[in-house]
Amino acid sequence: MVQRRAVRARVHKFDATGEISAGPDSLAGEEPLEVRLNGEQFSVTMRTPGNDVELVAGYLLSEAVITTMADIEEIDFSTGLAPDGTRNHNVAAVRLRPGIWSAEAAPARSVYTSSSCGICGTAAIDAVTKTSPYPLIPASFHHDEDDGEEYRFPPLLSAARIGELPDRLRTQQDVFDKTGGVHAAALFAVGDDPNDEPELLIGREDVGRHNAVDKVIGWAMSHHGPGLPLSRTVLQVSARASFELVQKSAMAGIPMMSAVSAPSALAVDHGKSVGVSVIGFNRRGRFNAYSYPERIA
């Protein structure tokens, strides 16, 4: 089986008058990826093939299995077999360093995670929220609405630069241009001056918005010079700001996440609790800041 990010298909096109035309079209690739940890089945997620090492690494970080790329000794894709016996690379056999993870101590999980859900594979409600190894709120944080005491984060990026991020993400969406059927995420490095243009580090696409973020974070775990935490970065996503995306940002130490669409109430609440500046409706240079707006210069 050949893994493809985009698949050609023949379609019949209709308009309001009933007229029809037939021709080729491109569809987003979607295939299962089974993750095995130390020989134990951990999860199966639906994803767009490509950048699978990054996906696995970012996913395991977001699930609080690992805290650094050094926790992974090997990721082997050679065990995946299609029904006809050919290799399909849809199984990631991960070997972790001794003492990192055990099936007995891990929370119970259901196996399947759809491309539309980043936390559907977690069986217990208590296991949904993970504690980040890279906290964004310092130990001195205190907030009291009565006396007004509050830790204020220093500015990270200007409003003008934040407003430019969706257009810069759009330049990374090659598969979307072909199929119209994938989400995207991009990671930007910010400098000392909030008014300077942030550096586009990496952009990734996937049918699952959570997978696109995992791929970006997984790339940074191996290729970003300072490594984790990603404390001088901003994450831009093409989808809504959901709880799981805010949580993934927190797990990697990303202080600001911007989305082109709306946030959920839980995403905003979680952003406030873990120190992520959640930005929504970032379109045409305008946006809403739902948590920690002081990071915006």
Tab-separated table of C-alpha atoms in Angstrom:
chain	number	residue	atom	x	y	z
A	1	MET	CA	0.000	0.000	0.000
A	2	VAL	CA	1.409	3.392	-0.986
A	3	GLN	CA	0.939	6.157	1.576
A	4	ARG	CA	-0.273	9.365	-0.012
A	5	ARG	CA	-1.047	12.786	1.399
A	6	ALA	CA	-3.366	13.492	-1.514
A	7	VAL	CA	-5.278	10.927	-3.590
A	8	ARG	CA	-6.681	11.455	-7.080
A	9	ALA	CA	-10.307	10.472	-7.618
A	10	ARG	CA	-12.886	10.800	-10.409
A	11	VAL	CA	-15.915	12.876	-9.415
A	12	HIS	CA	-19.204	14.039	-10.915
A	13	LYS	CA	-19.911	17.720	-10.391
A	14	PHE	CA	-23.401	19.219	-10.226
A	15	ASP	CA	-24.628	22.795	-10.105
A	16	ALA	CA	-28.009	24.320	-9.250
A	17	THR	CA	-29.305	23.777	-12.792
A	18	GLY	CA	-28.608	20.052	-12.644
A	19	GLU	CA	-25.861	20.203	-15.238
A	20	ILE	CA	-23.124	17.661	-14.699
A	21	SER	CA	-19.474	17.336	-15.542
A	22	ALA	CA	-17.027	14.583	-14.728
A	23	GLY	CA	-13.334	14.863	-14.048
A	24	PRO	CA	-10.489	14.318	-11.620
A	25	ASP	CA	-10.284	15.718	-8.100
A	26	SER	CA	-7.827	15.447	-5.216
A	27	LEU	CA	-8.770	14.079	-1.802
A	28	ALA	CA	-6.823	14.314	1.447
A	29	GLY	CA	-5.088	11.095	2.422
A	30	GLU	CA	-6.284	9.474	5.648
A	31	GLU	CA	-4.935	6.238	7.105
A	32	PRO	CA	-4.699	4.673	10.567
A	33	LEU	CA	-1.497	4.801	12.571
A	34	GLU	CA	-1.158	2.320	15.415
A	35	VAL	CA	1.261	3.311	18.173
A	36	ARG	CA	2.828	0.527	20.243
A	37	LEU	CA	4.890	1.313	23.331
A	38	ASN	CA	7.455	-1.282	24.381
A	39	GLY	CA	5.417	-3.946	22.589
A	40	GLU	CA	2.066	-2.899	24.093
A	41	GLN	CA	-0.707	-1.411	21.971
A	42	PHE	CA	-1.202	2.195	23.070
A	43	SER	CA	-3.518	3.857	20.539
A	44	VAL	CA	-4.671	4.068	16.939
A	45	THR	CA	-5.143	7.486	15.384
A	46	MET	CA	-6.360	8.519	11.947
A	47	ARG	CA	-3.887	10.791	10.212
A	48	THR	CA	-2.602	12.039	6.878
A	49	PRO	CA	0.556	10.003	6.146
A	50	GLY	CA	3.827	11.876	6.306
A	51	ASN	CA	6.082	13.228	9.066
A	52	ASP	CA	5.033	10.270	11.188
A	53	VAL	CA	8.110	10.343	13.460
A	54	GLU	CA	7.224	13.926	14.362
A	55	LEU	CA	3.598	12.930	14.887
A	56	VAL	CA	4.487	10.098	17.260
A	57	ALA	CA	6.933	12.221	19.258
A	58	GLY	CA	4.559	15.164	19.607
A	59	TYR	CA	1.684	12.866	20.481
A	60	LEU	CA	3.627	11.083	23.223
A	61	LEU	CA	4.681	14.427	24.694
A	62	SER	CA	1.088	15.668	24.714
A	63	GLU	CA	0.011	12.427	26.407
A	64	ALA	CA	2.631	12.960	29.148
A	65	VAL	CA	4.416	9.739	28.180
A	66	ILE	CA	7.709	11.510	27.407
A	67	THR	CA	9.228	14.906	28.177
A	68	THR	CA	12.057	14.932	25.640
A	69	MET	CA	13.084	13.222	22.407
A	70	ALA	CA	15.823	11.446	24.371
A	71	ASP	CA	13.104	9.371	26.079
A	72	ILE	CA	12.587	7.559	22.751
A	73	GLU	CA	15.212	4.973	21.835
A	74	GLU	CA	13.631	3.810	18.566
A	75	ILE	CA	10.564	4.208	16.364
A	76	ASP	CA	10.237	1.263	13.968
A	77	PHE	CA	7.704	1.369	11.115
A	78	SER	CA	8.739	-1.942	9.545
A	79	THR	CA	6.066	-4.079	11.247
A	80	GLY	CA	3.059	-2.567	9.447
A	81	LEU	CA	1.518	-4.954	6.919
A	82	ALA	CA	-1.391	-4.489	4.520
A	83	PRO	CA	-3.802	-7.421	3.924
A	84	ASP	CA	-1.883	-8.351	0.786
A	85	GLY	CA	1.343	-8.651	2.763
A	86	THR	CA	2.966	-5.438	1.534
A	87	ARG	CA	4.456	-2.874	3.908
A	88	ASN	CA	2.177	0.034	4.744
A	89	HIS	CA	4.143	1.794	7.519
A	90	ASN	CA	0.946	2.226	9.543
A	91	VAL	CA	2.377	0.756	12.753
A	92	ALA	CA	4.854	2.695	14.887
A	93	ALA	CA	6.636	0.370	17.306
A	94	VAL	CA	8.197	2.699	19.877
A	95	ARG	CA	10.910	1.590	22.275
A	96	LEU	CA	11.261	3.921	25.249
A	97	ARG	CA	14.136	4.308	27.652
A	98	PRO	CA	13.843	2.055	30.705
A	99	GLY	CA	11.665	3.523	33.434
A	100	ILE	CA	9.875	6.052	31.197
A	101	TRP	CA	6.551	4.232	30.840
A	102	SER	CA	4.816	1.037	31.843
A	103	ALA	CA	1.481	-0.335	30.712
A	104	GLU	CA	0.533	-1.164	34.307
A	105	ALA	CA	1.005	2.412	35.566
A	106	ALA	CA	-0.504	4.169	32.535
A	107	PRO	CA	-4.145	5.378	32.551
A	108	ALA	CA	-6.614	3.122	30.771
A	109	ARG	CA	-7.272	4.091	27.169
A	110	SER	CA	-9.673	3.180	24.459
A	111	VAL	CA	-7.685	2.316	21.351
A	112	TYR	CA	-9.248	4.403	18.594
A	113	THR	CA	-8.801	8.152	18.107
A	114	SER	CA	-10.546	9.730	15.123
A	115	SER	CA	-9.000	12.452	12.992
A	116	SER	CA	-11.440	14.965	14.487
A	117	CYS	CA	-10.616	14.319	18.131
A	118	GLY	CA	-7.336	14.615	19.977
A	119	ILE	CA	-8.395	13.195	23.351
A	120	CYS	CA	-11.064	10.652	22.372
A	121	GLY	CA	-8.616	7.848	23.134
A	122	THR	CA	-8.451	8.685	26.833
A	123	ALA	CA	-10.754	6.442	28.807
A	124	ALA	CA	-10.881	8.254	32.156
A	125	ILE	CA	-12.043	11.852	32.685
A	126	ASP	CA	-9.284	12.390	35.257
A	127	ALA	CA	-6.735	11.493	32.586
A	128	VAL	CA	-7.910	14.105	30.098
A	129	THR	CA	-6.004	16.971	31.695
A	130	LYS	CA	-2.252	16.449	31.744
A	131	THR	CA	0.324	18.262	33.893
A	132	SER	CA	2.929	19.964	31.760
A	133	PRO	CA	6.602	19.305	32.502
A	134	TYR	CA	7.183	22.896	31.351
A	135	PRO	CA	4.809	25.105	33.407
A	136	LEU	CA	4.018	28.508	31.943
A	137	ILE	CA	2.800	30.051	35.189
A	138	PRO	CA	5.606	30.693	37.697
A	139	ALA	CA	5.383	29.504	41.261
A	140	SER	CA	4.907	33.125	42.364
A	141	PHE	CA	1.663	33.436	40.397
A	142	HIS	CA	-1.207	34.802	42.445
A	143	HIS	CA	-4.503	36.264	41.409
A	144	ASP	CA	-7.095	37.718	43.729
A	145	GLU	CA	-9.931	39.716	42.216
A	146	ASP	CA	-10.488	41.491	45.546
A	147	ASP	CA	-6.977	42.847	46.124
A	148	GLY	CA	-5.947	42.942	42.467
A	149	GLU	CA	-2.663	41.046	42.971
A	150	GLU	CA	-1.630	39.345	39.790
A	151	TYR	CA	1.473	38.113	37.984
A	152	ARG	CA	1.677	39.888	34.647
A	153	PHE	CA	3.489	38.178	31.804
A	154	PRO	CA	5.921	40.321	29.764
A	155	PRO	CA	4.962	41.188	26.159
A	156	LEU	CA	5.762	38.453	23.657
A	157	LEU	CA	4.530	39.720	20.285
A	158	SER	CA	2.823	42.823	18.958
A	159	ALA	CA	-0.795	42.848	17.845
A	160	ALA	CA	0.280	43.712	14.305
A	161	ARG	CA	2.593	40.696	14.081
A	162	ILE	CA	-0.020	38.366	15.556
A	163	GLY	CA	-2.478	39.539	12.913
A	164	GLU	CA	-0.039	38.490	10.188
A	165	LEU	CA	0.288	34.876	11.361
A	166	PRO	CA	-2.745	33.345	9.546
A	167	ASP	CA	-1.511	34.591	6.167
A	168	ARG	CA	1.954	33.236	6.877
A	169	LEU	CA	0.462	29.879	7.878
A	170	ARG	CA	-1.505	29.872	4.635
A	171	THR	CA	1.750	29.741	2.647
A	172	GLN	CA	2.430	26.318	4.210
A	173	GLN	CA	-0.847	24.702	3.135
A	174	ASP	CA	0.091	22.915	-0.081
A	175	VAL	CA	-2.105	19.872	0.574
A	176	PHE	CA	-5.046	22.118	1.417
A	177	ASP	CA	-4.597	23.882	-1.929
A	178	LYS	CA	-4.992	20.506	-3.655
A	179	THR	CA	-7.736	18.971	-1.530
A	180	GLY	CA	-9.401	21.575	0.700
A	181	GLY	CA	-9.569	18.805	3.297
A	182	VAL	CA	-6.758	19.259	5.842
A	183	HIS	CA	-5.924	21.425	8.836
A	184	ALA	CA	-2.605	23.165	9.378
A	185	ALA	CA	-0.401	24.386	12.203
A	186	ALA	CA	2.743	26.497	12.181
A	187	LEU	CA	5.271	27.378	14.852
A	188	PHE	CA	6.899	30.817	14.959
A	189	ALA	CA	9.958	31.854	16.968
A	190	VAL	CA	9.816	35.340	18.489
A	191	GLY	CA	12.751	37.609	19.232
A	192	ASP	CA	13.486	40.043	22.028
A	193	ASP	CA	11.547	42.883	20.368
A	194	PRO	CA	7.795	42.127	20.144
A	195	ASN	CA	7.611	44.252	17.002
A	196	ASP	CA	10.112	42.160	15.054
A	197	GLU	CA	8.779	39.700	12.509
A	198	PRO	CA	8.709	36.204	14.074
A	199	GLU	CA	10.606	33.458	12.286
A	200	LEU	CA	8.497	30.731	10.683
A	201	LEU	CA	10.088	27.540	12.003
A	202	ILE	CA	7.819	24.847	10.571
A	203	GLY	CA	4.363	24.258	9.126
A	204	ARG	CA	2.537	20.942	8.946
A	205	GLU	CA	-0.817	19.688	7.589
A	206	ASP	CA	-3.091	16.797	8.531
A	207	VAL	CA	-6.734	15.732	8.399
A	208	GLY	CA	-6.665	15.992	12.197
A	209	ARG	CA	-6.017	19.425	13.648
A	210	HIS	CA	-4.467	17.796	16.711
A	211	ASN	CA	-2.162	15.742	14.469
A	212	ALA	CA	-0.944	18.881	12.696
A	213	VAL	CA	-0.008	20.359	16.080
A	214	ASP	CA	1.679	17.126	17.196
A	215	LYS	CA	3.753	17.120	14.000
A	216	VAL	CA	4.859	20.708	14.602
A	217	ILE	CA	5.804	19.994	18.213
A	218	GLY	CA	7.500	16.725	17.259
A	219	TRP	CA	9.599	18.581	14.690
A	220	ALA	CA	10.631	21.135	17.303
A	221	MET	CA	11.664	18.382	19.721
A	222	SER	CA	14.361	17.280	17.259
A	223	HIS	CA	15.180	20.353	15.187
A	224	HIS	CA	14.560	23.495	17.253
A	225	GLY	CA	17.910	24.650	18.622
A	226	PRO	CA	16.871	25.566	22.179
A	227	GLY	CA	14.642	22.481	22.360
A	228	LEU	CA	11.865	22.264	24.913
A	229	PRO	CA	10.218	24.211	26.397
A	230	LEU	CA	9.152	26.294	23.398
A	231	SER	CA	8.903	29.377	25.582
A	232	ARG	CA	9.789	31.866	22.827
A	233	THR	CA	7.309	30.641	20.242
A	234	VAL	CA	3.739	31.196	19.079
A	235	LEU	CA	1.524	28.472	17.606
A	236	GLN	CA	-0.879	29.382	14.789
A	237	VAL	CA	-3.594	26.923	13.743
A	238	SER	CA	-6.083	26.939	10.879
A	239	ALA	CA	-8.930	25.536	12.961
A	240	ARG	CA	-10.835	26.514	16.075
A	241	ALA	CA	-9.078	26.792	19.425
A	242	SER	CA	-10.111	23.573	21.154
A	243	PHE	CA	-9.209	22.246	24.579
A	244	GLU	CA	-6.802	19.633	23.259
A	245	LEU	CA	-4.838	22.188	21.208
A	246	VAL	CA	-4.434	24.461	24.221
A	247	GLN	CA	-3.318	21.474	26.268
A	248	LYS	CA	-0.778	20.435	23.630
A	249	SER	CA	0.593	23.982	23.653
A	250	ALA	CA	0.957	23.870	27.429
A	251	MET	CA	2.640	20.459	27.358
A	252	ALA	CA	5.340	21.857	25.028
A	253	GLY	CA	5.682	25.128	26.939
A	254	ILE	CA	4.209	27.246	24.123
A	255	PRO	CA	2.926	30.455	25.759
A	256	MET	CA	0.600	31.695	22.993
A	257	MET	CA	-1.779	29.908	20.609
A	258	SER	CA	-3.682	31.696	17.868
A	259	ALA	CA	-6.598	30.263	15.882
A	260	VAL	CA	-8.497	31.600	12.899
A	261	SER	CA	-11.794	30.419	14.374
A	262	ALA	CA	-13.553	30.432	17.725
A	263	PRO	CA	-12.273	28.974	20.984
A	264	SER	CA	-14.380	26.722	23.161
A	265	ALA	CA	-15.216	27.750	26.719
A	266	LEU	CA	-13.143	24.842	28.036
A	267	ALA	CA	-10.174	25.904	25.899
A	268	VAL	CA	-10.287	29.400	27.385
A	269	ASP	CA	-10.672	28.089	30.932
A	270	HIS	CA	-7.769	25.710	30.424
A	271	GLY	CA	-5.646	28.474	28.918
A	272	LYS	CA	-6.245	30.590	32.017
A	273	SER	CA	-5.376	27.725	34.339
A	274	VAL	CA	-2.130	26.692	32.615
A	275	GLY	CA	-0.858	30.078	31.404
A	276	VAL	CA	-1.517	29.921	27.652
A	277	SER	CA	-2.595	33.115	25.910
A	278	VAL	CA	-5.544	31.931	23.804
A	279	ILE	CA	-6.331	34.004	20.694
A	280	GLY	CA	-9.340	33.377	18.476
A	281	PHE	CA	-10.962	34.773	15.335
A	282	ASN	CA	-7.563	35.884	14.029
A	283	ARG	CA	-8.607	37.075	10.588
A	284	ARG	CA	-7.631	40.014	8.393
A	285	GLY	CA	-5.505	41.611	11.095
A	286	ARG	CA	-8.148	41.490	13.853
A	287	PHE	CA	-8.496	38.999	16.689
A	288	ASN	CA	-9.810	38.414	20.203
A	289	ALA	CA	-7.556	37.618	23.169
A	290	TYR	CA	-9.317	35.420	25.723
A	291	SER	CA	-6.543	34.875	28.259
A	292	TYR	CA	-3.394	36.726	29.311
A	293	PRO	CA	-3.655	39.635	26.848
A	294	GLU	CA	-0.638	41.274	28.535
A	295	ARG	CA	1.584	39.079	26.356
A	296	ILE	CA	0.402	41.189	23.390
A	297	ALA	CA	2.498	44.331	22.908
